[in-house]
Coordinates of C-alpha atoms and ligand atoms in Angstrom, one line a residue:
M1 CA 0.1 0.0 0.1
Q2 CA 1.4 3.7 -0.7
K3 CA 2.0 5.4 2.2
L4 CA 0.7 9.0 2.5
Q5 CA 3.5 11.4 2.1
L6 CA 4.3 14.8 3.7
E7 CA 8.1 15.0 1.9
K8 CA 9.1 18.5 2.2
A9 CA 6.2 19.8 4.3
R10 CA 6.7 21.7 7.2
A11 CA 4.0 21.7 10.2
I12 CA 3.0 23.3 13.6
I13 CA 1.2 21.3 15.5
T14 CA 0.0 22.7 18.7
G15 CA -0.6 21.2 22.1
A16 CA 1.8 18.1 21.0
S17 CA 3.6 17.1 24.3
S18 CA 1.0 15.1 24.9
G19 CA -2.4 13.1 23.7
I20 CA -3.7 13.8 20.1
G21 CA -1.3 16.4 19.3
Q22 CA 2.1 14.4 20.1
G23 CA 0.3 11.2 17.8
I24 CA -0.1 13.8 15.1
A25 CA 3.6 15.1 15.5
K26 CA 5.1 11.4 15.4
A27 CA 3.0 10.5 12.4
F28 CA 3.7 13.8 10.4
A29 CA 7.3 13.3 11.1
E30 CA 7.4 9.7 9.8
A31 CA 5.5 10.8 6.7
G32 CA 8.5 13.3 6.1
A33 CA 7.6 16.5 7.6
A34 CA 9.7 18.8 9.7
V35 CA 7.7 19.6 12.6
I36 CA 7.2 22.2 15.2
V37 CA 5.9 20.4 18.3
N38 CA 4.5 23.1 20.7
Y39 CA 4.0 22.6 24.3
R40 CA 2.5 25.0 27.1
S41 CA 4.3 23.9 30.2
D42 CA 5.4 20.4 30.0
E43 CA 8.9 20.6 28.5
E44 CA 10.1 17.4 29.4
A45 CA 7.8 15.5 27.5
A46 CA 8.1 17.9 24.2
D47 CA 12.0 17.0 24.3
R48 CA 11.3 13.3 24.6
I49 CA 9.1 13.6 21.5
V50 CA 11.3 15.6 19.7
G51 CA 14.4 13.1 20.3
A52 CA 12.0 10.2 19.2
I53 CA 11.3 11.9 16.2
R54 CA 15.1 12.8 15.7
E55 CA 16.3 9.1 16.3
N56 CA 13.8 8.3 13.9
G57 CA 15.7 10.4 11.3
G58 CA 12.9 13.0 11.5
K59 CA 13.2 16.5 11.8
A60 CA 11.6 18.4 15.0
E61 CA 11.9 21.3 17.2
A62 CA 10.1 21.6 20.7
I63 CA 8.8 25.3 21.0
Q64 CA 7.1 26.6 24.3
A65 CA 4.1 29.2 23.7
D66 CA 0.6 29.7 25.1
V67 CA -1.6 29.6 22.1
S68 CA -4.5 31.7 23.5
T69 CA -2.4 34.6 23.2
P70 CA -1.3 36.5 19.7
E71 CA 2.3 36.6 20.7
G72 CA 2.2 33.0 21.8
C73 CA 1.2 31.9 18.6
A74 CA 3.6 34.5 16.5
T75 CA 6.4 32.5 18.4
L76 CA 5.5 29.4 16.8
F77 CA 5.3 30.7 12.9
D78 CA 8.8 32.4 13.7
A79 CA 10.0 29.3 14.9
S80 CA 9.0 27.7 11.7
D81 CA 10.7 30.5 9.8
Q82 CA 13.8 30.5 11.5
H83 CA 14.3 26.2 11.5
F84 CA 12.3 25.3 8.5
G85 CA 12.5 28.2 6.3
G86 CA 8.3 28.4 6.4
L87 CA 5.1 26.5 7.0
D88 CA 2.7 24.5 4.9
I89 CA 0.3 23.2 7.5
L90 CA -1.0 24.2 10.6
V91 CA -2.9 21.7 13.2
S92 CA -4.5 23.8 15.7
N93 CA -4.8 21.1 18.3
A94 CA -4.3 22.5 21.9
G95 CA -7.3 21.8 24.1
I96 CA -8.3 21.8 27.6
Q97 CA -11.0 20.4 30.1
R98 CA -12.4 22.2 33.0
D99 CA -15.6 20.2 34.1
A100 CA -18.3 21.3 36.2
A101 CA -22.3 20.8 36.5
F102 CA -23.6 24.4 35.1
T103 CA -24.5 26.2 38.1
E104 CA -20.9 25.3 39.7
L105 CA -19.3 26.4 36.3
S106 CA -16.9 29.1 37.3
I107 CA -16.2 32.3 35.0
E108 CA -12.5 31.3 35.3
D109 CA -13.2 27.8 34.0
W110 CA -15.5 28.9 31.3
R111 CA -13.1 31.8 30.0
K112 CA -10.1 29.5 30.3
V113 CA -11.5 27.0 28.0
I114 CA -12.9 29.2 25.6
D115 CA -9.5 30.9 25.4
V116 CA -7.8 28.0 25.1
N117 CA -10.2 25.7 23.1
L118 CA -11.5 28.4 20.8
T119 CA -9.7 31.5 20.9
G120 CA -6.3 30.0 20.5
Q121 CA -7.6 28.3 17.4
F122 CA -8.5 31.5 16.1
L123 CA -5.4 33.2 16.6
C124 CA -3.0 30.6 15.2
A125 CA -5.2 30.0 12.2
Q126 CA -5.4 33.8 11.7
E127 CA -1.6 34.3 11.8
A128 CA -1.1 30.7 9.6
V129 CA -3.3 32.5 6.7
R130 CA -1.2 35.9 6.9
R131 CA 1.9 34.1 6.9
F132 CA 0.8 31.6 3.8
R133 CA -0.2 34.8 1.8
K134 CA 3.5 36.3 2.7
Q135 CA 5.0 33.3 1.5
G136 CA 3.4 32.9 -1.7
H137 CA 2.2 29.6 -3.6
D138 CA 4.7 27.1 -4.8
P139 CA 2.8 24.7 -6.8
D140 CA 5.7 22.4 -6.9
R141 CA 5.4 22.1 -3.0
S142 CA 1.7 21.4 -3.4
P143 CA -1.6 22.2 -5.1
A144 CA -2.6 24.2 -1.8
L145 CA -1.0 27.3 -1.0
G146 CA -1.4 26.2 2.7
K147 CA -3.5 23.6 4.5
I148 CA -5.2 24.4 8.3
I149 CA -6.5 21.1 10.4
F150 CA -8.7 22.0 13.4
T151 CA -8.8 19.3 16.3
S152 CA -12.4 19.2 17.2
S153 CA -14.5 17.3 19.2
V154 CA -17.7 14.6 18.4
H155 CA -18.9 17.2 21.0
Q156 CA -19.4 19.8 18.2
A157 CA -22.2 18.3 17.5
I158 CA -23.3 16.3 20.7
P159 CA -24.5 18.3 23.6
W160 CA -22.3 17.2 27.0
A161 CA -23.7 18.0 30.3
G162 CA -21.4 19.0 32.7
H163 CA -19.3 20.4 30.0
A164 CA -20.7 23.3 28.5
N165 CA -17.5 25.5 28.1
Y166 CA -16.1 22.5 26.0
A167 CA -19.1 21.8 24.1
T168 CA -19.4 25.0 23.5
A169 CA -16.1 25.9 22.1
K170 CA -15.9 23.0 19.9
G171 CA -19.1 24.3 18.9
G172 CA -17.4 27.3 17.9
V173 CA -14.7 25.4 16.0
K174 CA -17.0 24.0 13.7
Q175 CA -18.4 27.6 12.6
L176 CA -15.0 29.0 12.8
M177 CA -13.4 26.3 10.6
E178 CA -16.4 26.4 7.6
S179 CA -16.2 30.2 7.8
M180 CA -12.9 30.2 7.6
A181 CA -13.1 27.7 4.3
Q182 CA -15.5 29.3 2.7
E183 CA -13.5 32.4 2.6
L184 CA -10.0 31.3 1.9
A185 CA -10.9 28.2 -0.4
C186 CA -10.5 30.7 -3.4
E187 CA -6.6 31.3 -2.3
K188 CA -6.2 27.7 -2.3
I189 CA -5.8 27.4 1.6
R190 CA -7.4 24.1 2.6
V191 CA -9.2 24.4 6.1
N192 CA -10.6 21.0 7.6
A193 CA -11.0 19.7 10.9
I194 CA -11.0 16.2 12.6
A195 CA -13.3 15.4 15.3
P196 CA -12.0 12.8 17.7
G197 CA -14.6 10.7 19.9
A198 CA -13.0 8.8 23.1
I199 CA -9.3 8.6 22.4
K200 CA -7.0 7.2 25.1
T201 CA -5.2 10.4 26.2
P202 CA -4.6 12.0 29.6
I203 CA -7.3 14.5 29.2
N204 CA -10.3 11.5 29.7
R205 CA -8.1 9.2 31.6
D206 CA -10.9 9.0 34.0
A207 CA -13.4 7.5 31.4
W208 CA -11.1 4.8 30.2
E209 CA -8.7 3.9 32.8
D210 CA -11.2 2.3 35.4
E211 CA -12.9 -1.1 34.0
D212 CA -16.3 0.2 35.4
T213 CA -16.3 3.4 33.6
R214 CA -14.9 2.1 30.6
K215 CA -17.7 -0.4 30.2
A216 CA -20.0 2.7 30.4
L217 CA -18.0 4.5 27.9
L218 CA -18.2 1.5 25.3
Q219 CA -21.9 1.4 25.3
L220 CA -21.4 4.7 23.4
I221 CA -19.0 3.5 20.9
P222 CA -20.4 1.1 18.4
Y223 CA -17.3 0.1 16.9
G224 CA -16.6 -1.7 20.4
R225 CA -13.2 0.1 21.3
V226 CA -11.5 3.2 22.6
G227 CA -9.7 5.1 20.3
E228 CA -5.9 5.2 20.1
T229 CA -4.1 8.5 19.1
E230 CA -3.1 6.9 15.8
D231 CA -6.4 6.6 14.7
V232 CA -6.8 10.1 14.5
A233 CA -3.5 10.9 13.5
N234 CA -4.0 8.8 10.7
A235 CA -7.1 11.2 9.6
A236 CA -4.9 14.2 10.2
L237 CA -2.0 12.7 7.7
W238 CA -4.6 12.3 5.0
L239 CA -6.0 15.9 5.3
A240 CA -2.7 17.2 5.6
S241 CA -1.6 15.7 2.3
D242 CA -2.3 16.0 -1.3
A243 CA -4.5 13.2 -1.5
S244 CA -7.2 15.0 0.1
D245 CA -6.7 17.8 -2.0
Y246 CA -10.4 18.4 -2.9
M247 CA -11.4 18.2 0.7
V248 CA -12.4 21.5 1.9
G249 CA -14.5 22.8 4.8
T250 CA -15.0 19.1 6.1
T251 CA -14.9 17.5 9.3
L252 CA -13.9 13.8 9.8
F253 CA -15.2 12.5 13.0
V254 CA -13.0 9.8 13.9
D255 CA -15.1 8.7 16.6
G256 CA -16.0 4.7 16.3
G257 CA -19.3 5.7 15.2
M258 CA -20.3 7.7 18.9
L259 CA -21.8 10.1 16.5
L260 CA -24.6 7.6 15.7
Y261 CA -26.8 7.7 18.6
P262 CA -25.7 4.3 19.6
S263 CA -28.8 4.1 22.5
F264 CA -30.8 4.1 19.6
R265 CA -30.2 0.9 18.1
E266 CA -32.3 -0.7 20.2
G267 CA -34.8 2.2 21.2
G268 CA -36.9 4.9 19.9
Ligands
LIG301 C1 -13.4 14.8 25.4 C2 -13.0 13.6 25.8 C3 -14.3 12.8 25.7 C4 -14.7 12.4 23.9 C5 -16.1 11.7 24.0 C6 -13.4 14.4 23.6 O1 -13.5 15.7 22.9 O2 -11.9 15.4 25.2 O3 -12.8 13.7 27.4 O4 -13.8 11.2 26.1 O5 -14.5 13.6 23.6 O6 -16.8 12.1 25.1

């Protein structure tokens, strides 16, 4: 089988020191891309990922930045310019959860989640578009001027009690992604999203680590297993490659069927 290639591509992956982000960084590097591994606080983890990529013959740099600020985002693009001479792909992935019952949800936790999961995605994507334009199109590199992939969630569509801040941010990411795609496709900038379901990462450890909660979680997944970061990384890789050149403004759900209202299999 022909493997998807990102030869000569330069990519920024935000929130890449753990979970889905680290999976995407490794998959992209393996496909030949030079990657900026962004982290906010866990320098050691980011260094480990960069070390593993380099050991494998890949190119990577660990860069600290808080993506919820314009300055933080700019740092990443400056680093990509400096180390790799430009940028072809942004994977705007950094995300957090601060869960609480609706009336217990503090304004701080509401703001924090919107700042990182929605405003952070907006800021990095805005900077990416500016840089793509400045860089100009080189059709020998790719038919696209640039590619942006947002990490959304099944919760851009599935309401989530106890997580109003998170679901609201992800619903916003859907509209941000589609509005950008509509506006920018004529410039050959491809904007798409991946929407993971329950993937085995630190963000949802409570849901899969313990046997009872894992059983309850599996009730929500028709395909019968919790997802792995590779499942999402493979989808991101395809969206980032030119094999998906006609994909514009689409959300790829990578969720084992979570979006299919599994409780309706026997009900309704
Ligand atoms: C959340 C996880 C959750 C999954 C499915 C993701 O977006 O970050 O905590 O397990 O959606 O509900």
